[in-house]
Amino acid sequence: MEKSHFPITNWSEDDRPREKLMLKGKNALSDAELIAILIGSGSRNESAVDLSKRILASADSLNVLGKMSISQLMNFKGIGEAKAIAIIAALELGRRRRAEDAVELIKITSSKLVFELMLPIIGELAHEEFWVLFLNNSNKVISKSQLSKGGITGTIVDVRLVFKLALENGATSLILCHNHPSGNVLPSEADKQITKRIKQAGESLDVKVLDHLIITESKYYSFVDEGIF
């Protein structure tokens, strides 16, 4: 006898994946329910959740699932090209997020390491941006944030926001970074003044400002290395 199918639309609202996410948050959903949201629908005889459970049971893990090709996913009855692409795209985003997190946990041991970390982000911009790296007590980067974005000649930094983010991240120290689109790495008087203000504020909150780097597309200037910090 063919197994009867009870569509998701007939489930209680608390048990529907989308509604469950909205009501209870993402952590309340199983892997199968999250995949069910991606694929959107199942078939006449199988709900999206049941289809997702079947796929996961076959793949054995999300890691294995993330390595499957479009054609491999399409071997599952109920998965067409669009659904296969949605699954692959979502799992690839997860992989990239993990890679990004791993990079952010590097330990800062030199100004050159900071330059290499920030060069791809701000080194070639045509406008100025001010960023802060937040570090733990092992000098590992736990977060990085853009504080402001300006024109060709400068940007405004809110000192209060710097330390609001530092406290939210549980940082014990930080490193200031901004770029000079002109290619000139020498600090302006405004650069020196904002560095001084942030450093003084950090002393009162016991959050140490370790350095300030000015970055261009080919070189950098470290306040500490140059002995003016």
PDB file of C-alpha atoms in Angstrom:
ATOM      1  CA  MET A   1       0.000   0.000   0.000  1.00  0.00           C
ATOM      2  CA  GLU A   2       1.316   3.443  -0.915  1.00  0.00           C
ATOM      3  CA  LYS A   3       2.325   5.520   2.083  1.00  0.00           C
ATOM      4  CA  SER A   4      -0.072   8.409   2.647  1.00  0.00           C
ATOM      5  CA  HIS A   5       1.475  11.855   2.639  1.00  0.00           C
ATOM      6  CA  PHE A   6       0.522  14.623   5.050  1.00  0.00           C
ATOM      7  CA  PRO A   7       1.563  17.926   3.382  1.00  0.00           C
ATOM      8  CA  ILE A   8       3.545  20.532   5.342  1.00  0.00           C
ATOM      9  CA  THR A   9       0.680  22.986   4.764  1.00  0.00           C
ATOM     10  CA  ASN A  10      -1.491  20.764   6.965  1.00  0.00           C
ATOM     11  CA  TRP A  11       1.023  20.676   9.810  1.00  0.00           C
ATOM     12  CA  SER A  12       0.577  22.823  12.904  1.00  0.00           C
ATOM     13  CA  GLU A  13       2.246  26.217  12.444  1.00  0.00           C
ATOM     14  CA  ASP A  14       4.891  25.387  15.065  1.00  0.00           C
ATOM     15  CA  ASP A  15       6.015  22.379  13.023  1.00  0.00           C
ATOM     16  CA  ARG A  16       6.346  24.098   9.634  1.00  0.00           C
ATOM     17  CA  PRO A  17      10.038  24.863   8.988  1.00  0.00           C
ATOM     18  CA  ARG A  18       9.619  28.496   7.887  1.00  0.00           C
ATOM     19  CA  GLU A  19       7.157  29.345  10.644  1.00  0.00           C
ATOM     20  CA  LYS A  20       9.262  27.444  13.176  1.00  0.00           C
ATOM     21  CA  LEU A  21      12.318  29.511  12.234  1.00  0.00           C
ATOM     22  CA  MET A  22      10.382  32.763  12.615  1.00  0.00           C
ATOM     23  CA  LEU A  23       8.810  31.748  15.926  1.00  0.00           C
ATOM     24  CA  LYS A  24      11.661  29.866  17.588  1.00  0.00           C
ATOM     25  CA  GLY A  25      14.817  30.930  15.770  1.00  0.00           C
ATOM     26  CA  LYS A  26      17.245  29.114  13.487  1.00  0.00           C
ATOM     27  CA  ASN A  27      18.745  26.963  16.228  1.00  0.00           C
ATOM     28  CA  ALA A  28      15.411  25.220  16.794  1.00  0.00           C
ATOM     29  CA  LEU A  29      15.462  23.654  13.318  1.00  0.00           C
ATOM     30  CA  SER A  30      17.022  20.327  12.416  1.00  0.00           C
ATOM     31  CA  ASP A  31      19.369  19.976   9.438  1.00  0.00           C
ATOM     32  CA  ALA A  32      16.523  18.409   7.462  1.00  0.00           C
ATOM     33  CA  GLU A  33      14.188  21.300   8.237  1.00  0.00           C
ATOM     34  CA  LEU A  34      16.789  23.849   7.114  1.00  0.00           C
ATOM     35  CA  ILE A  35      17.308  21.991   3.844  1.00  0.00           C
ATOM     36  CA  ALA A  36      13.526  21.769   3.439  1.00  0.00           C
ATOM     37  CA  ILE A  37      13.380  25.568   3.504  1.00  0.00           C
ATOM     38  CA  LEU A  38      16.000  25.660   0.743  1.00  0.00           C
ATOM     39  CA  ILE A  39      14.207  23.263  -1.576  1.00  0.00           C
ATOM     40  CA  GLY A  40      10.784  24.751  -0.840  1.00  0.00           C
ATOM     41  CA  SER A  41       8.608  21.747  -1.647  1.00  0.00           C
ATOM     42  CA  GLY A  42       8.588  18.000  -1.846  1.00  0.00           C
ATOM     43  CA  SER A  43       6.376  15.862  -4.055  1.00  0.00           C
ATOM     44  CA  ARG A  44       2.839  14.516  -3.988  1.00  0.00           C
ATOM     45  CA  ASN A  45       3.954  11.576  -1.877  1.00  0.00           C
ATOM     46  CA  GLU A  46       6.720  13.129   0.195  1.00  0.00           C
ATOM     47  CA  SER A  47       7.056  16.380   2.138  1.00  0.00           C
ATOM     48  CA  ALA A  48      10.094  18.631   1.745  1.00  0.00           C
ATOM     49  CA  VAL A  49      11.228  17.600   5.236  1.00  0.00           C
ATOM     50  CA  ASP A  50      10.942  13.875   4.452  1.00  0.00           C
ATOM     51  CA  LEU A  51      12.817  14.385   1.199  1.00  0.00           C
ATOM     52  CA  SER A  52      15.537  16.269   3.078  1.00  0.00           C
ATOM     53  CA  LYS A  53      15.789  13.490   5.663  1.00  0.00           C
ATOM     54  CA  ARG A  54      16.207  10.943   2.878  1.00  0.00           C
ATOM     55  CA  ILE A  55      18.979  12.980   1.264  1.00  0.00           C
ATOM     56  CA  LEU A  56      20.802  13.423   4.572  1.00  0.00           C
ATOM     57  CA  ALA A  57      20.486   9.728   5.394  1.00  0.00           C
ATOM     58  CA  SER A  58      22.076   8.868   2.058  1.00  0.00           C
ATOM     59  CA  ALA A  59      24.836  11.498   2.328  1.00  0.00           C
ATOM     60  CA  ASP A  60      25.509  10.596   5.979  1.00  0.00           C
ATOM     61  CA  SER A  61      26.722  14.131   6.829  1.00  0.00           C
ATOM     62  CA  LEU A  62      26.494  17.771   5.755  1.00  0.00           C
ATOM     63  CA  ASN A  63      30.177  17.622   4.835  1.00  0.00           C
ATOM     64  CA  VAL A  64      29.545  14.820   2.333  1.00  0.00           C
ATOM     65  CA  LEU A  65      26.409  16.561   1.075  1.00  0.00           C
ATOM     66  CA  GLY A  66      28.423  19.719   0.428  1.00  0.00           C
ATOM     67  CA  LYS A  67      30.719  17.795  -1.929  1.00  0.00           C
ATOM     68  CA  MET A  68      27.910  16.434  -4.107  1.00  0.00           C
ATOM     69  CA  SER A  69      27.506  17.678  -7.661  1.00  0.00           C
ATOM     70  CA  ILE A  70      24.308  18.918  -9.266  1.00  0.00           C
ATOM     71  CA  SER A  71      23.870  15.633 -11.118  1.00  0.00           C
ATOM     72  CA  GLN A  72      24.391  13.586  -7.953  1.00  0.00           C
ATOM     73  CA  LEU A  73      21.734  15.571  -6.102  1.00  0.00           C
ATOM     74  CA  MET A  74      19.362  15.254  -9.019  1.00  0.00           C
ATOM     75  CA  ASN A  75      19.528  11.474  -8.605  1.00  0.00           C
ATOM     76  CA  PHE A  76      17.212  11.918  -5.611  1.00  0.00           C
ATOM     77  CA  LYS A  77      13.602  11.750  -6.721  1.00  0.00           C
ATOM     78  CA  GLY A  78      12.060  15.167  -6.118  1.00  0.00           C
ATOM     79  CA  ILE A  79      15.279  17.140  -6.617  1.00  0.00           C
ATOM     80  CA  GLY A  80      15.510  19.036  -9.885  1.00  0.00           C
ATOM     81  CA  GLU A  81      18.256  21.297 -11.108  1.00  0.00           C
ATOM     82  CA  ALA A  82      17.012  24.420  -9.297  1.00  0.00           C
ATOM     83  CA  LYS A  83      16.735  22.625  -5.949  1.00  0.00           C
ATOM     84  CA  ALA A  84      20.153  21.021  -6.390  1.00  0.00           C
ATOM     85  CA  ILE A  85      21.716  24.411  -7.113  1.00  0.00           C
ATOM     86  CA  ALA A  86      20.043  25.937  -4.032  1.00  0.00           C
ATOM     87  CA  ILE A  87      21.498  23.223  -1.791  1.00  0.00           C
ATOM     88  CA  ILE A  88      24.980  23.545  -3.283  1.00  0.00           C
ATOM     89  CA  ALA A  89      24.939  27.353  -2.996  1.00  0.00           C
ATOM     90  CA  ALA A  90      23.850  27.273   0.658  1.00  0.00           C
ATOM     91  CA  LEU A  91      26.470  24.732   1.685  1.00  0.00           C
ATOM     92  CA  GLU A  92      29.179  26.630  -0.209  1.00  0.00           C
ATOM     93  CA  LEU A  93      28.287  29.778   1.745  1.00  0.00           C
ATOM     94  CA  GLY A  94      28.675  27.758   4.931  1.00  0.00           C
ATOM     95  CA  ARG A  95      32.095  26.551   3.794  1.00  0.00           C
ATOM     96  CA  ARG A  96      33.218  30.083   2.984  1.00  0.00           C
ATOM     97  CA  ARG A  97      32.002  31.318   6.363  1.00  0.00           C
ATOM     98  CA  ARG A  98      34.082  28.658   8.123  1.00  0.00           C
ATOM     99  CA  ALA A  99      37.111  29.641   6.040  1.00  0.00           C
ATOM    100  CA  GLU A 100      36.589  33.275   6.947  1.00  0.00           C
ATOM    101  CA  ASP A 101      36.302  32.457  10.641  1.00  0.00           C
ATOM    102  CA  ALA A 102      39.553  30.490  10.481  1.00  0.00           C
ATOM    103  CA  VAL A 103      41.368  33.461   8.957  1.00  0.00           C
ATOM    104  CA  GLU A 104      40.073  35.779  11.659  1.00  0.00           C
ATOM    105  CA  LEU A 105      41.545  33.572  14.384  1.00  0.00           C
ATOM    106  CA  ILE A 106      45.113  34.144  13.245  1.00  0.00           C
ATOM    107  CA  LYS A 107      47.496  35.438  15.865  1.00  0.00           C
ATOM    108  CA  ILE A 108      48.896  38.890  15.184  1.00  0.00           C
ATOM    109  CA  THR A 109      52.648  38.887  15.686  1.00  0.00           C
ATOM    110  CA  SER A 110      53.720  41.753  13.427  1.00  0.00           C
ATOM    111  CA  SER A 111      52.492  44.781  11.523  1.00  0.00           C
ATOM    112  CA  LYS A 112      53.214  42.909   8.276  1.00  0.00           C
ATOM    113  CA  LEU A 113      50.630  40.290   9.235  1.00  0.00           C
ATOM    114  CA  VAL A 114      48.022  43.015   9.757  1.00  0.00           C
ATOM    115  CA  PHE A 115      48.902  44.505   6.377  1.00  0.00           C
ATOM    116  CA  GLU A 116      48.478  41.116   4.665  1.00  0.00           C
ATOM    117  CA  LEU A 117      45.116  40.630   6.377  1.00  0.00           C
ATOM    118  CA  MET A 118      43.719  44.050   5.491  1.00  0.00           C
ATOM    119  CA  LEU A 119      45.282  44.588   2.051  1.00  0.00           C
ATOM    120  CA  PRO A 120      42.570  42.623   0.175  1.00  0.00           C
ATOM    121  CA  ILE A 121      39.875  44.590   2.012  1.00  0.00           C
ATOM    122  CA  ILE A 122      41.006  48.214   1.788  1.00  0.00           C
ATOM    123  CA  GLY A 123      44.300  48.326  -0.113  1.00  0.00           C
ATOM    124  CA  GLU A 124      42.914  49.166  -3.540  1.00  0.00           C
ATOM    125  CA  LEU A 125      39.846  51.236  -2.649  1.00  0.00           C
ATOM    126  CA  ALA A 126      39.308  54.614  -4.306  1.00  0.00           C
ATOM    127  CA  HIS A 127      37.855  56.019  -1.079  1.00  0.00           C
ATOM    128  CA  GLU A 128      39.037  55.950   2.516  1.00  0.00           C
ATOM    129  CA  GLU A 129      37.756  53.447   5.069  1.00  0.00           C
ATOM    130  CA  PHE A 130      38.604  53.076   8.750  1.00  0.00           C
ATOM    131  CA  TRP A 131      38.641  49.567  10.232  1.00  0.00           C
ATOM    132  CA  VAL A 132      39.373  48.085  13.635  1.00  0.00           C
ATOM    133  CA  LEU A 133      40.697  44.601  14.412  1.00  0.00           C
ATOM    134  CA  PHE A 134      39.515  43.345  17.804  1.00  0.00           C
ATOM    135  CA  LEU A 135      41.864  40.915  19.558  1.00  0.00           C
ATOM    136  CA  ASN A 136      41.611  38.563  22.519  1.00  0.00           C
ATOM    137  CA  ASN A 137      44.247  38.205  25.226  1.00  0.00           C
ATOM    138  CA  SER A 138      46.231  35.847  22.971  1.00  0.00           C
ATOM    139  CA  ASN A 139      46.454  38.546  20.292  1.00  0.00           C
ATOM    140  CA  LYS A 140      44.165  36.517  18.013  1.00  0.00           C
ATOM    141  CA  VAL A 141      41.711  38.449  15.849  1.00  0.00           C
ATOM    142  CA  ILE A 142      38.183  37.687  17.035  1.00  0.00           C
ATOM    143  CA  SER A 143      36.463  40.245  14.829  1.00  0.00           C
ATOM    144  CA  LYS A 144      37.084  43.055  12.385  1.00  0.00           C
ATOM    145  CA  SER A 145      34.716  45.945  11.721  1.00  0.00           C
ATOM    146  CA  GLN A 146      34.442  48.879   9.361  1.00  0.00           C
ATOM    147  CA  LEU A 147      34.019  51.975  11.506  1.00  0.00           C
ATOM    148  CA  SER A 148      33.529  54.541   8.797  1.00  0.00           C
ATOM    149  CA  LYS A 149      33.662  55.164   5.093  1.00  0.00           C
ATOM    150  CA  GLY A 150      34.582  58.494   3.554  1.00  0.00           C
ATOM    151  CA  GLY A 151      35.824  60.258   0.482  1.00  0.00           C
ATOM    152  CA  ILE A 152      39.216  60.407  -1.153  1.00  0.00           C
ATOM    153  CA  THR A 153      40.791  62.590   1.523  1.00  0.00           C
ATOM    154  CA  GLY A 154      39.404  61.337   4.810  1.00  0.00           C
ATOM    155  CA  THR A 155      36.838  59.684   7.034  1.00  0.00           C
ATOM    156  CA  ILE A 156      35.304  60.431  10.439  1.00  0.00           C
ATOM    157  CA  VAL A 157      35.714  58.015  13.337  1.00  0.00           C
ATOM    158  CA  ASP A 158      33.382  57.753  16.344  1.00  0.00           C
ATOM    159  CA  VAL A 159      35.596  56.882  19.322  1.00  0.00           C
ATOM    160  CA  ARG A 160      32.581  55.726  21.353  1.00  0.00           C
ATOM    161  CA  LEU A 161      31.634  53.214  18.675  1.00  0.00           C
ATOM    162  CA  VAL A 162      35.158  51.766  18.688  1.00  0.00           C
ATOM    163  CA  PHE A 163      34.893  50.802  22.340  1.00  0.00           C
ATOM    164  CA  LYS A 164      31.235  49.835  22.202  1.00  0.00           C
ATOM    165  CA  LEU A 165      32.241  47.184  19.659  1.00  0.00           C
ATOM    166  CA  ALA A 166      35.333  46.259  21.663  1.00  0.00           C
ATOM    167  CA  LEU A 167      33.240  45.543  24.748  1.00  0.00           C
ATOM    168  CA  GLU A 168      30.597  43.658  22.750  1.00  0.00           C
ATOM    169  CA  ASN A 169      33.316  41.432  21.287  1.00  0.00           C
ATOM    170  CA  GLY A 170      35.064  40.914  24.604  1.00  0.00           C
ATOM    171  CA  ALA A 171      38.265  42.328  23.136  1.00  0.00           C
ATOM    172  CA  THR A 172      41.250  43.076  25.352  1.00  0.00           C
ATOM    173  CA  SER A 173      43.134  44.975  22.647  1.00  0.00           C
ATOM    174  CA  LEU A 174      42.654  46.400  19.175  1.00  0.00           C
ATOM    175  CA  ILE A 175      44.497  47.561  16.087  1.00  0.00           C
ATOM    176  CA  LEU A 176      43.418  50.551  14.001  1.00  0.00           C
ATOM    177  CA  CYS A 177      43.660  50.440  10.208  1.00  0.00           C
ATOM    178  CA  HIS A 178      42.748  52.806   7.432  1.00  0.00           C
ATOM    179  CA  ASN A 179      43.768  53.273   3.820  1.00  0.00           C
ATOM    180  CA  HIS A 180      45.133  56.221   1.872  1.00  0.00           C
ATOM    181  CA  PRO A 181      43.819  56.117  -1.715  1.00  0.00           C
ATOM    182  CA  SER A 182      46.490  58.643  -2.709  1.00  0.00           C
ATOM    183  CA  GLY A 183      49.206  56.037  -2.146  1.00  0.00           C
ATOM    184  CA  ASN A 184      50.969  58.246   0.411  1.00  0.00           C
ATOM    185  CA  VAL A 185      51.448  56.232   3.609  1.00  0.00           C
ATOM    186  CA  LEU A 186      52.568  59.122   5.813  1.00  0.00           C
ATOM    187  CA  PRO A 187      50.020  59.974   8.550  1.00  0.00           C
ATOM    188  CA  SER A 188      48.257  63.313   8.509  1.00  0.00           C
ATOM    189  CA  GLU A 189      47.876  65.433  11.613  1.00  0.00           C
ATOM    190  CA  ALA A 190      44.255  64.226  11.796  1.00  0.00           C
ATOM    191  CA  ASP A 191      45.488  60.604  11.726  1.00  0.00           C
ATOM    192  CA  LYS A 192      47.792  61.315  14.657  1.00  0.00           C
ATOM    193  CA  GLN A 193      45.077  63.081  16.647  1.00  0.00           C
ATOM    194  CA  ILE A 194      42.447  60.350  16.245  1.00  0.00           C
ATOM    195  CA  THR A 195      45.034  57.734  17.197  1.00  0.00           C
ATOM    196  CA  LYS A 196      45.874  59.672  20.343  1.00  0.00           C
ATOM    197  CA  ARG A 197      42.200  60.050  21.284  1.00  0.00           C
ATOM    198  CA  ILE A 198      41.429  56.376  20.794  1.00  0.00           C
ATOM    199  CA  LYS A 199      44.542  55.310  22.690  1.00  0.00           C
ATOM    200  CA  GLN A 200      43.654  57.534  25.648  1.00  0.00           C
ATOM    201  CA  ALA A 201      40.075  56.241  25.710  1.00  0.00           C
ATOM    202  CA  GLY A 202      41.372  52.675  25.637  1.00  0.00           C
ATOM    203  CA  GLU A 203      43.564  53.266  28.671  1.00  0.00           C
ATOM    204  CA  SER A 204      40.549  54.249  30.768  1.00  0.00           C
ATOM    205  CA  LEU A 205      38.612  51.134  29.656  1.00  0.00           C
ATOM    206  CA  ASP A 206      41.586  48.754  29.931  1.00  0.00           C
ATOM    207  CA  VAL A 207      41.469  47.993  26.198  1.00  0.00           C
ATOM    208  CA  LYS A 208      44.943  48.441  24.744  1.00  0.00           C
ATOM    209  CA  VAL A 209      45.458  50.014  21.325  1.00  0.00           C
ATOM    210  CA  LEU A 210      48.359  48.017  19.903  1.00  0.00           C
ATOM    211  CA  ASP A 211      48.996  49.860  16.638  1.00  0.00           C
ATOM    212  CA  HIS A 212      47.577  51.968  13.831  1.00  0.00           C
ATOM    213  CA  LEU A 213      48.334  51.038  10.232  1.00  0.00           C
ATOM    214  CA  ILE A 214      47.943  53.196   7.154  1.00  0.00           C
ATOM    215  CA  ILE A 215      47.562  50.927   4.136  1.00  0.00           C
ATOM    216  CA  THR A 216      47.955  51.474   0.393  1.00  0.00           C
ATOM    217  CA  GLU A 217      47.892  48.954  -2.447  1.00  0.00           C
ATOM    218  CA  SER A 218      51.623  48.242  -2.190  1.00  0.00           C
ATOM    219  CA  LYS A 219      52.917  49.344   1.220  1.00  0.00           C
ATOM    220  CA  TYR A 220      51.943  50.377   4.724  1.00  0.00           C
ATOM    221  CA  TYR A 221      52.909  52.593   7.637  1.00  0.00           C
ATOM    222  CA  SER A 222      52.869  51.297  11.219  1.00  0.00           C
ATOM    223  CA  PHE A 223      52.761  53.843  14.029  1.00  0.00           C
ATOM    224  CA  VAL A 224      54.553  51.388  16.307  1.00  0.00           C
ATOM    225  CA  ASP A 225      57.249  50.451  13.797  1.00  0.00           C
ATOM    226  CA  GLU A 226      57.950  54.119  13.128  1.00  0.00           C
ATOM    227  CA  GLY A 227      58.218  54.895  16.848  1.00  0.00           C
ATOM    228  CA  ILE A 228      55.523  57.567  17.019  1.00  0.00           C
ATOM    229  CA  PHE A 229      52.874  55.554  18.842  1.00  0.00           C
TER     230      PHE A 229
END
